[in-house]
Short mmCIF file of N, CA and C in Angstrom, two decimals:
data_model
loop_
_atom_site.label_atom_id
_atom_site.label_comp_id
_atom_site.label_asym_id
_atom_site.label_seq_id
_atom_site.Cartn_x
_atom_site.Cartn_y
_atom_site.Cartn_z
N UNK R 1 78.57 32.62 39.07
CA UNK R 1 78.05 32.02 37.75
C UNK R 1 76.95 33.10 37.16
N UNK R 2 76.76 33.22 35.59
CA UNK R 2 76.03 34.26 35.19
C UNK R 2 74.92 33.33 34.05
N UNK R 3 73.83 34.08 34.05
CA UNK R 3 73.10 33.54 32.86
C UNK R 3 72.65 34.87 31.95
N UNK R 4 72.17 34.66 31.04
CA UNK R 4 71.80 35.95 30.20
C UNK R 4 70.23 36.09 30.20
N UNK R 5 69.77 37.33 30.29
CA UNK R 5 68.40 37.98 30.25
C UNK R 5 68.17 38.71 29.25
N UNK R 6 67.08 38.48 28.53
CA UNK R 6 67.14 39.61 27.22
C UNK R 6 66.04 40.56 27.54
N UNK R 7 66.07 41.68 27.16
CA UNK R 7 65.21 42.88 27.33
C UNK R 7 64.88 43.50 25.91
N UNK R 8 63.62 43.94 25.92
CA UNK R 8 63.18 44.56 24.66
C UNK R 8 62.37 45.87 25.17
N UNK R 9 62.62 46.92 24.34
CA UNK R 9 62.00 48.13 24.44
C UNK R 9 61.44 48.80 23.15
N UNK R 10 60.36 49.57 23.29
CA UNK R 10 59.99 49.96 21.99
C UNK R 10 60.67 51.58 22.03
N UNK R 11 60.91 51.94 20.84
CA UNK R 11 61.48 52.98 20.61
C UNK R 11 60.37 54.22 20.50
N UNK R 12 60.94 55.57 20.96
CA UNK R 12 60.06 56.60 21.05
C UNK R 12 59.68 56.74 19.65
N UNK R 13 58.43 57.34 19.35
CA UNK R 13 57.77 57.55 18.07
C UNK R 13 57.27 56.33 17.23
N UNK R 14 57.16 55.41 17.93
CA UNK R 14 56.53 53.99 17.51
C UNK R 14 57.66 53.45 16.69
N UNK R 15 57.30 52.41 15.89
CA UNK R 15 58.04 51.66 15.33
C UNK R 15 58.85 50.52 15.67
N UNK R 16 59.90 50.12 15.68
CA UNK R 16 61.08 49.41 15.98
C UNK R 16 60.97 49.21 17.36
N UNK R 17 61.53 48.06 17.83
CA UNK R 17 62.07 47.32 19.01
C UNK R 17 63.26 47.45 19.18
N UNK R 18 63.92 47.71 20.19
CA UNK R 18 65.45 47.68 20.50
C UNK R 18 65.44 46.43 21.54
N UNK R 19 66.19 45.27 21.06
CA UNK R 19 66.40 43.82 21.60
C UNK R 19 67.87 43.69 22.13
N UNK R 20 68.23 43.58 23.03
CA UNK R 20 69.60 43.12 23.56
C UNK R 20 69.50 41.86 24.90
N UNK R 21 70.73 41.70 25.13
CA UNK R 21 70.83 40.63 26.40
C UNK R 21 72.02 41.31 27.20
N UNK R 22 71.68 41.10 28.62
CA UNK R 22 72.92 41.39 29.49
C UNK R 22 72.87 40.20 30.23
N UNK R 23 74.21 39.90 30.83
CA UNK R 23 74.34 38.74 31.72
C UNK R 23 73.63 39.25 33.21
N UNK R 24 73.22 38.26 33.76
CA UNK R 24 72.56 38.11 35.13
C UNK R 24 73.63 37.59 36.00
N UNK R 25 74.38 38.25 37.01
CA UNK R 25 75.25 37.98 37.77
C UNK R 25 74.97 37.81 38.95
N UNK R 26 75.01 36.64 39.60
CA UNK R 26 74.92 35.91 41.06
C UNK R 26 75.99 36.12 41.84
N UNK R 27 75.94 37.12 42.76
CA UNK R 27 77.05 37.12 43.88
C UNK R 27 76.62 36.30 44.96
N UNK R 28 77.60 35.25 45.35
CA UNK R 28 77.50 34.52 46.64
C UNK R 28 78.54 34.78 47.55
N UNK R 29 78.23 34.79 48.85
CA UNK R 29 78.96 34.62 50.01
C UNK R 29 80.28 33.72 50.07
N UNK R 30 81.49 33.92 50.36
CA UNK R 30 82.20 33.06 50.23
C UNK R 30 82.07 31.70 51.23
N UNK R 31 82.21 30.57 50.98
CA UNK R 31 82.15 29.62 51.85
C UNK R 31 83.65 29.46 52.70
N UNK R 32 83.59 29.11 53.86
CA UNK R 32 84.77 28.98 54.75
C UNK R 32 84.70 27.67 55.46
N UNK R 33 85.71 27.09 55.76
CA UNK R 33 85.61 25.65 56.55
C UNK R 33 85.64 24.57 55.72
N UNK R 34 85.62 23.36 56.32
CA UNK R 34 85.52 22.23 55.71
C UNK R 34 84.50 21.29 56.30
N UNK R 35 83.66 20.96 55.11
CA UNK R 35 82.89 19.89 55.63
C UNK R 35 83.25 18.64 55.92
N UNK R 36 82.55 17.71 57.18
CA UNK R 36 82.98 16.75 57.73
C UNK R 36 81.95 15.88 57.99
N UNK R 37 81.86 14.56 58.47
CA UNK R 37 80.74 13.73 59.00
C UNK R 37 79.78 13.65 58.03
N UNK R 38 79.88 13.45 56.92
CA UNK R 38 78.80 13.75 55.85
C UNK R 38 78.88 12.66 54.76
N UNK R 39 77.91 12.31 54.19
CA UNK R 39 76.45 13.11 54.23
C UNK R 39 75.80 12.69 55.39
N UNK R 40 75.07 13.58 55.92
CA UNK R 40 74.23 13.25 57.25
C UNK R 40 73.08 12.25 56.92
N UNK R 41 72.56 11.72 57.92
CA UNK R 41 71.43 10.81 57.75
C UNK R 41 70.15 11.37 57.07
N UNK R 42 69.47 10.80 56.01
CA UNK R 42 68.48 11.37 55.46
C UNK R 42 67.33 11.53 56.14
N UNK R 43 66.47 12.78 56.08
CA UNK R 43 65.50 13.14 57.16
C UNK R 43 64.43 13.05 56.15
N UNK R 44 63.18 13.57 56.74
CA UNK R 44 61.88 13.49 55.94
C UNK R 44 61.74 14.22 54.99
N UNK R 45 62.93 15.33 54.33
CA UNK R 45 62.49 15.74 53.16
C UNK R 45 63.03 14.93 51.99
N UNK R 46 63.78 13.79 52.43
CA UNK R 46 64.08 12.80 51.43
C UNK R 46 65.50 12.76 51.12
N UNK R 47 66.24 13.72 51.75
CA UNK R 47 67.52 13.79 51.68
C UNK R 47 68.12 14.45 52.87
N UNK R 48 69.78 14.47 53.05
CA UNK R 48 70.51 14.78 53.98
C UNK R 48 70.36 16.39 54.22
N UNK R 49 70.47 16.82 55.45
CA UNK R 49 70.51 18.33 55.72
C UNK R 49 72.27 18.39 55.71
N UNK R 50 72.61 19.74 55.38
CA UNK R 50 73.76 19.98 55.15
C UNK R 50 74.15 21.44 55.74
N UNK R 51 75.23 21.64 56.43
CA UNK R 51 75.80 22.79 56.85
C UNK R 51 76.59 23.43 55.98
N UNK R 52 76.62 24.87 56.03
CA UNK R 52 77.81 25.68 55.34
C UNK R 52 77.97 26.86 56.45
N UNK R 53 79.36 27.16 56.29
CA UNK R 53 79.56 28.51 56.84
C UNK R 53 80.19 29.33 56.02
N UNK R 54 79.65 30.63 55.89
CA UNK R 54 79.86 31.67 55.06
C UNK R 54 80.32 32.81 55.64
N UNK R 55 81.09 33.84 54.91
CA UNK R 55 81.43 35.14 55.55
C UNK R 55 83.01 34.93 55.95
N UNK R 56 83.38 35.17 56.86
CA UNK R 56 84.89 35.30 56.90
C UNK R 56 85.27 34.43 58.31
N UNK R 57 86.44 33.97 58.22
CA UNK R 57 86.89 32.97 59.45
C UNK R 57 88.01 33.73 60.38
N UNK R 58 87.82 35.22 60.20
CA UNK R 58 88.53 36.02 60.74
C UNK R 58 87.90 36.58 61.88
N UNK R 59 88.54 36.29 63.15
CA UNK R 59 88.02 36.50 64.47
C UNK R 59 87.88 38.24 64.41
N UNK R 60 88.79 38.80 64.05
CA UNK R 60 88.73 40.28 64.14
C UNK R 60 87.45 40.82 63.20
N UNK R 61 87.24 40.30 62.20
CA UNK R 61 86.09 40.63 61.17
C UNK R 61 84.66 40.27 61.77
N UNK R 62 84.60 39.24 62.42
CA UNK R 62 83.64 38.89 63.29
C UNK R 62 82.03 39.08 62.41
N UNK R 63 82.23 38.15 61.10
CA UNK R 63 81.30 38.20 60.11
C UNK R 63 80.96 36.90 59.63
N UNK R 64 80.89 35.87 60.61
CA UNK R 64 80.85 34.74 60.15
C UNK R 64 79.24 34.17 60.38
N UNK R 65 78.79 33.50 59.58
CA UNK R 65 77.26 32.72 59.33
C UNK R 65 77.36 31.42 59.26
N UNK R 66 76.37 30.85 59.87
CA UNK R 66 75.94 29.48 59.55
C UNK R 66 74.73 29.33 58.69
N UNK R 67 74.61 28.42 57.91
CA UNK R 67 73.45 28.08 56.96
C UNK R 67 73.25 26.53 57.05
N UNK R 68 72.18 26.16 57.46
CA UNK R 68 71.74 24.50 57.37
C UNK R 68 70.61 24.30 56.42
N UNK R 69 70.68 23.76 55.29
CA UNK R 69 69.74 23.45 54.39
C UNK R 69 69.60 22.00 54.17
N UNK R 70 68.52 21.80 53.27
CA UNK R 70 67.89 20.25 53.31
C UNK R 70 67.26 19.78 54.41
N UNK R 71 66.71 20.57 55.15
CA UNK R 71 65.92 20.08 56.27
C UNK R 71 64.48 20.25 56.05
N UNK R 72 63.63 19.29 56.84
CA UNK R 72 62.23 19.32 56.37
C UNK R 72 61.58 20.77 56.46
N UNK R 73 60.55 21.01 55.73
CA UNK R 73 60.01 22.12 55.82
C UNK R 73 59.32 22.48 57.18
N UNK R 74 59.23 23.72 57.50
CA UNK R 74 58.61 24.35 58.71
C UNK R 74 59.04 23.38 59.94
N UNK R 75 60.45 23.11 60.08
CA UNK R 75 61.09 22.26 61.31
C UNK R 75 61.77 23.41 61.98
N UNK R 76 61.69 23.10 63.45
CA UNK R 76 62.40 23.93 64.45
C UNK R 76 63.89 23.37 64.25
N UNK R 77 64.79 24.23 64.59
CA UNK R 77 66.09 23.85 64.58
C UNK R 77 67.05 24.82 65.03
N UNK R 78 68.27 24.63 65.53
CA UNK R 78 69.32 25.73 65.92
C UNK R 78 70.68 24.80 65.83
N UNK R 79 71.64 25.57 65.99
CA UNK R 79 73.21 25.11 65.60
C UNK R 79 73.75 24.82 66.89
N UNK R 80 74.65 23.93 66.98
CA UNK R 80 75.59 23.67 68.02
C UNK R 80 77.13 24.02 67.63
N UNK R 81 77.94 24.09 68.66
CA UNK R 81 79.14 24.48 68.44
C UNK R 81 80.10 23.80 69.46
N UNK R 82 81.39 23.59 69.04
CA UNK R 82 82.29 22.74 70.05
C UNK R 82 83.76 23.05 69.44
N UNK R 83 84.55 23.09 70.42
CA UNK R 83 86.09 22.98 69.78
C UNK R 83 86.48 21.42 69.35
N UNK R 84 85.75 20.55 69.67
CA UNK R 84 86.08 19.04 69.30
C UNK R 84 84.92 18.45 68.65
N UNK R 85 85.59 17.50 67.45
CA UNK R 85 84.62 16.80 66.68
C UNK R 85 84.44 15.57 67.60
N UNK R 86 83.61 14.71 66.93
CA UNK R 86 83.21 13.55 67.46
C UNK R 86 82.34 12.81 66.64
N UNK R 87 81.71 11.73 67.04
CA UNK R 87 80.88 10.94 66.34
C UNK R 87 80.15 9.92 67.29
N UNK R 88 78.91 10.39 67.53
CA UNK R 88 77.70 9.84 68.50
C UNK R 88 76.55 9.52 67.38
N UNK R 89 76.37 8.08 67.31
CA UNK R 89 75.11 7.61 66.40
C UNK R 89 73.95 7.61 67.15
N UNK R 90 72.85 8.05 66.70
CA UNK R 90 71.57 8.20 67.05
C UNK R 90 71.45 8.79 68.71
N UNK R 91 72.03 9.65 69.04
CA UNK R 91 71.97 10.15 70.47
C UNK R 91 70.73 10.64 70.97
N UNK R 92 70.24 10.07 72.05
CA UNK R 92 68.88 10.50 72.88
C UNK R 92 67.76 9.85 71.88
N UNK R 93 67.93 8.78 71.02
CA UNK R 93 67.01 8.47 70.05
C UNK R 93 66.90 9.16 68.76
N UNK R 94 67.64 10.12 68.51
CA UNK R 94 68.00 10.79 67.24
C UNK R 94 68.00 9.98 65.94
N UNK R 95 67.25 10.31 64.94
CA UNK R 95 67.67 9.56 63.56
C UNK R 95 69.01 9.77 63.09
N UNK R 96 69.76 10.95 63.45
CA UNK R 96 71.08 11.30 62.87
C UNK R 96 72.31 11.01 63.79
N UNK R 97 73.34 11.52 63.38
CA UNK R 97 74.70 11.47 64.16
C UNK R 97 75.08 12.65 64.60
N UNK R 98 75.61 12.83 65.73
CA UNK R 98 76.17 13.90 66.62
C UNK R 98 77.67 13.82 66.14
N UNK R 99 78.17 15.13 65.45
CA UNK R 99 79.28 14.97 64.95
C UNK R 99 80.30 15.76 65.70
N UNK R 100 79.76 16.09 66.82
CA UNK R 100 80.72 16.88 67.93
C UNK R 100 80.94 16.25 69.24
N UNK R 101 82.17 16.62 69.79
CA UNK R 101 82.34 15.97 71.23
C UNK R 101 82.75 16.86 72.07
N UNK R 102 83.43 16.65 73.24
CA UNK R 102 83.49 17.33 74.34
C UNK R 102 82.66 18.47 74.77
N UNK R 103 82.64 19.63 74.84
CA UNK R 103 81.79 20.42 75.70
C UNK R 103 81.08 21.10 74.38
N UNK R 104 79.70 21.03 74.50
CA UNK R 104 78.82 21.44 73.17
C UNK R 104 78.19 22.55 73.77
N UNK R 105 78.31 23.69 72.93
CA UNK R 105 77.31 24.78 73.28
C UNK R 105 76.23 24.79 72.08
N UNK R 106 75.10 25.34 72.66
CA UNK R 106 73.75 25.24 72.05
C UNK R 106 73.30 26.78 71.75
N UNK R 107 73.52 27.03 70.49
CA UNK R 107 72.62 28.61 69.86
C UNK R 107 71.26 28.48 70.13
N UNK R 108 70.64 27.95 71.24
CA UNK R 108 69.39 27.92 71.50
C UNK R 108 68.60 29.07 71.79
N UNK R 109 69.28 30.28 71.76
CA UNK R 109 68.44 31.36 71.87
C UNK R 109 68.45 31.94 70.28
N UNK R 110 68.70 31.37 69.52
CA UNK R 110 68.46 31.68 68.09
C UNK R 110 67.91 30.33 67.42
N UNK R 111 66.66 29.90 67.79
CA UNK R 111 66.04 28.83 67.30
C UNK R 111 65.10 29.51 66.25
N UNK R 112 65.06 28.87 65.04
CA UNK R 112 64.48 29.17 63.80
C UNK R 112 63.59 28.16 63.30
N UNK R 113 62.69 28.47 62.40
CA UNK R 113 61.80 27.55 61.80
C UNK R 113 62.34 27.50 60.34
N UNK R 114 62.49 26.22 59.59
CA UNK R 114 63.22 25.96 58.42
C UNK R 114 62.12 26.74 57.37
N UNK R 115 60.99 27.00 57.46
CA UNK R 115 60.02 27.48 56.43
C UNK R 115 59.96 26.48 55.33
N UNK R 116 59.39 27.24 54.08
CA UNK R 116 59.28 26.54 53.01
C UNK R 116 60.56 25.91 52.12
N UNK R 117 61.51 26.62 52.33
CA UNK R 117 62.78 26.46 51.79
C UNK R 117 63.77 25.37 52.63
N UNK R 118 63.21 24.86 53.90
CA UNK R 118 64.03 24.00 54.56
C UNK R 118 65.38 24.45 54.82
N UNK R 119 65.57 25.75 55.30
CA UNK R 119 66.83 26.15 55.75
C UNK R 119 66.80 27.16 56.86
N UNK R 120 67.85 27.18 57.58
CA UNK R 120 67.93 28.36 58.66
C UNK R 120 69.46 28.77 58.56
N UNK R 121 69.57 30.12 59.13
CA UNK R 121 70.75 30.66 58.93
C UNK R 121 70.87 31.76 60.18
N UNK R 122 72.11 31.63 61.06
CA UNK R 122 72.37 32.68 61.93
C UNK R 122 73.50 33.33 61.68
N UNK R 123 73.80 34.64 62.26
CA UNK R 123 75.12 35.19 62.45
C UNK R 123 75.87 34.50 63.65
N UNK R 124 77.04 34.26 63.73
CA UNK R 124 77.80 33.92 64.54
C UNK R 124 78.64 35.12 65.52
N UNK R 125 78.38 35.34 66.64
CA UNK R 125 79.17 36.02 67.34
C UNK R 125 80.45 35.55 67.97
N UNK R 126 81.45 35.63 67.37
CA UNK R 126 82.53 35.25 67.82
C UNK R 126 83.46 35.62 69.09
N UNK R 127 82.60 36.73 69.52
CA UNK R 127 83.07 37.48 70.86
C UNK R 127 82.33 36.61 72.21
N UNK R 128 81.25 35.80 71.69
CA UNK R 128 80.55 34.92 72.55
C UNK R 128 79.87 33.75 71.89
N UNK R 129 80.58 32.80 71.91
CA UNK R 129 80.22 31.33 71.14
C UNK R 129 79.86 30.65 72.43
N UNK R 130 78.35 30.26 72.42
CA UNK R 130 77.71 29.61 73.50
C UNK R 130 78.69 28.29 73.92
N UNK R 131 78.82 28.01 75.23
CA UNK R 131 79.28 26.79 75.71
C UNK R 131 78.51 26.54 76.94
N UNK R 132 78.84 25.23 77.48
CA UNK R 132 77.91 24.70 78.62
C UNK R 132 78.20 25.63 79.95
N UNK R 133 79.38 26.23 79.85
CA UNK R 133 79.57 27.10 81.12
C UNK R 133 79.48 28.61 80.86
N UNK R 134 78.99 28.93 79.78
CA UNK R 134 78.70 30.33 79.46
C UNK R 134 79.57 30.59 78.06
N UNK R 135 78.97 31.84 77.55
CA UNK R 135 79.81 32.38 76.15
C UNK R 135 81.03 32.42 76.18
N UNK R 136 81.97 31.91 75.27
CA UNK R 136 83.26 32.19 75.37
C UNK R 136 83.84 33.04 74.02
N UNK R 137 84.87 33.61 74.14
CA UNK R 137 85.37 34.40 72.89
C UNK R 137 86.27 33.41 72.25
N UNK R 138 86.00 33.35 70.79
CA UNK R 138 86.75 32.54 69.82
C UNK R 138 88.16 33.21 69.70
N UNK R 139 89.11 32.47 69.65
CA UNK R 139 90.37 32.94 69.23
C UNK R 139 91.06 32.35 68.14
N UNK R 140 91.89 33.47 67.50
CA UNK R 140 92.66 32.91 65.99
C UNK R 140 93.51 31.68 66.49
N UNK R 141 93.43 30.79 65.43
CA UNK R 141 94.48 29.54 65.71
C UNK R 141 93.51 28.31 66.28
N UNK R 142 92.29 28.79 67.02
CA UNK R 142 91.28 27.79 67.26
C UNK R 142 90.52 27.03 65.96
N UNK R 143 90.21 25.89 66.29
CA UNK R 143 89.41 25.20 65.18
C UNK R 143 88.06 25.05 65.87
N UNK R 144 86.88 25.26 65.16
CA UNK R 144 85.62 25.24 65.75
C UNK R 144 84.64 24.46 65.02
N UNK R 145 83.99 23.42 65.45
CA UNK R 145 83.30 22.51 64.78
C UNK R 145 81.58 22.86 65.19
N UNK R 146 80.85 23.00 63.88
CA UNK R 146 79.43 23.37 64.13
C UNK R 146 78.66 22.37 63.35
N UNK R 147 77.20 22.21 63.80
CA UNK R 147 76.43 21.53 63.36
C UNK R 147 75.08 21.83 63.61
N UNK R 148 74.09 21.47 62.50
CA UNK R 148 72.49 21.93 63.01
C UNK R 148 72.11 20.60 63.58
N UNK R 149 71.01 20.96 64.62
CA UNK R 149 70.12 20.01 65.05
C UNK R 149 68.79 20.23 64.81
N UNK R 150 68.08 19.59 64.43
CA UNK R 150 66.44 20.05 63.79
C UNK R 150 65.54 18.96 64.30
N UNK R 151 64.14 19.10 64.61
CA UNK R 151 63.10 18.39 64.56
C UNK R 151 62.79 17.70 63.30
N UNK R 152 62.56 16.20 63.26
CA UNK R 152 62.26 15.64 62.10
C UNK R 152 61.19 14.63 62.30
N UNK R 153 60.52 14.25 61.41
CA UNK R 153 59.16 13.04 61.51
C UNK R 153 59.83 12.05 60.32
N UNK R 154 60.88 11.28 60.79
CA UNK R 154 61.10 10.43 59.91
C UNK R 154 61.84 9.11 60.54
N UNK R 155 60.84 7.86 60.87
CA UNK R 155 59.71 7.83 60.36
C UNK R 155 58.56 8.51 61.40
N UNK R 156 59.09 8.73 62.77
CA UNK R 156 58.39 9.07 63.91
C UNK R 156 58.86 10.37 64.02
N UNK R 157 58.27 11.21 64.97
CA UNK R 157 58.68 12.54 65.53
C UNK R 157 59.93 12.29 66.23
N UNK R 158 61.03 12.86 65.94
CA UNK R 158 62.32 12.77 66.57
C UNK R 158 63.19 14.05 66.36
N UNK R 159 64.38 13.65 66.13
CA UNK R 159 65.46 14.84 65.91
C UNK R 159 66.37 14.36 64.77
N UNK R 160 67.05 15.25 64.28
CA UNK R 160 68.21 14.53 63.35
C UNK R 160 69.12 15.70 63.26
N UNK R 161 70.43 15.49 62.47
CA UNK R 161 71.38 16.40 62.24
C UNK R 161 71.55 16.70 60.94
N UNK R 162 72.42 17.94 60.70
CA UNK R 162 73.19 18.11 59.54
C UNK R 162 74.72 17.41 59.35
N UNK R 163 75.25 17.32 58.39
CA UNK R 163 76.76 17.10 58.46
C UNK R 163 77.31 17.99 59.27
N UNK R 164 78.70 18.14 59.36
CA UNK R 164 79.48 19.13 60.47
C UNK R 164 80.29 19.94 59.64
N UNK R 165 80.78 21.05 59.91
CA UNK R 165 81.52 22.07 59.33
C UNK R 165 82.76 22.28 60.32
N UNK R 166 83.98 22.38 59.90
CA UNK R 166 85.12 22.74 60.71
C UNK R 166 85.67 23.92 60.17
N UNK R 167 86.19 24.95 61.20
CA UNK R 167 86.51 26.14 60.88
C UNK R 167 87.67 26.50 61.64
N UNK R 168 88.97 26.72 60.89
CA UNK R 168 90.09 27.05 61.55
C UNK R 168 89.87 28.81 61.53
N UNK R 169 89.86 29.42 62.59
CA UNK R 169 89.88 30.74 62.76
C UNK R 169 91.17 31.37 62.56
N UNK R 170 90.98 32.55 62.08
CA UNK R 170 92.31 33.31 61.77
C UNK R 170 92.24 34.67 62.83
#
C-alpha cells in the first residue's frame, strides 16, 4: 500500500516555493501460515485477539516470528506451540478457547507485556521449539500450530486466547 506525501521547499534567493508529492511506501513482512479457530472470544479490549506468523516458513532460514494483536493494553502474554490442533473451551476457567492439542509447549521464557498497542511479538527459534519434554528441532514437512495466551479482565481477572495459526514448514 502507498499514500502520497506533499513536500514544500523555498528556493535559494527567496521567491517561490517548489511543491511536489512523493509516494510513501509501507513495506510489510510476508505473512505465513493459515489462521484457524477464529475469531477468538472477545477480550476486555472489546474485540478478539489475533495471531499472525511473519517471515519465512523455511526451517533452514529460521526467520519466523509470531505476533499477537488485539490484546488488552498492558497485559502479560506468551505463545504456545504444538504439532496438533485441538479445541478446548474455557480451559482452567479461561474466557477463551485453547486451539491446540497433544503436547503443548510454552514460550514462557519470552513473556511480554502488550503495552499501549495491545500486541506482543517474538522470534521463533525453529531449532529449539518449546515442548513439555524440552525443546525440539522443527523439521521440514511438519505442521506446527501456535496461539497466544494472555491475562485478561473480562469481566473478572482471568486469561484468554488469540485464534490459532497453522504453519506447514518447508
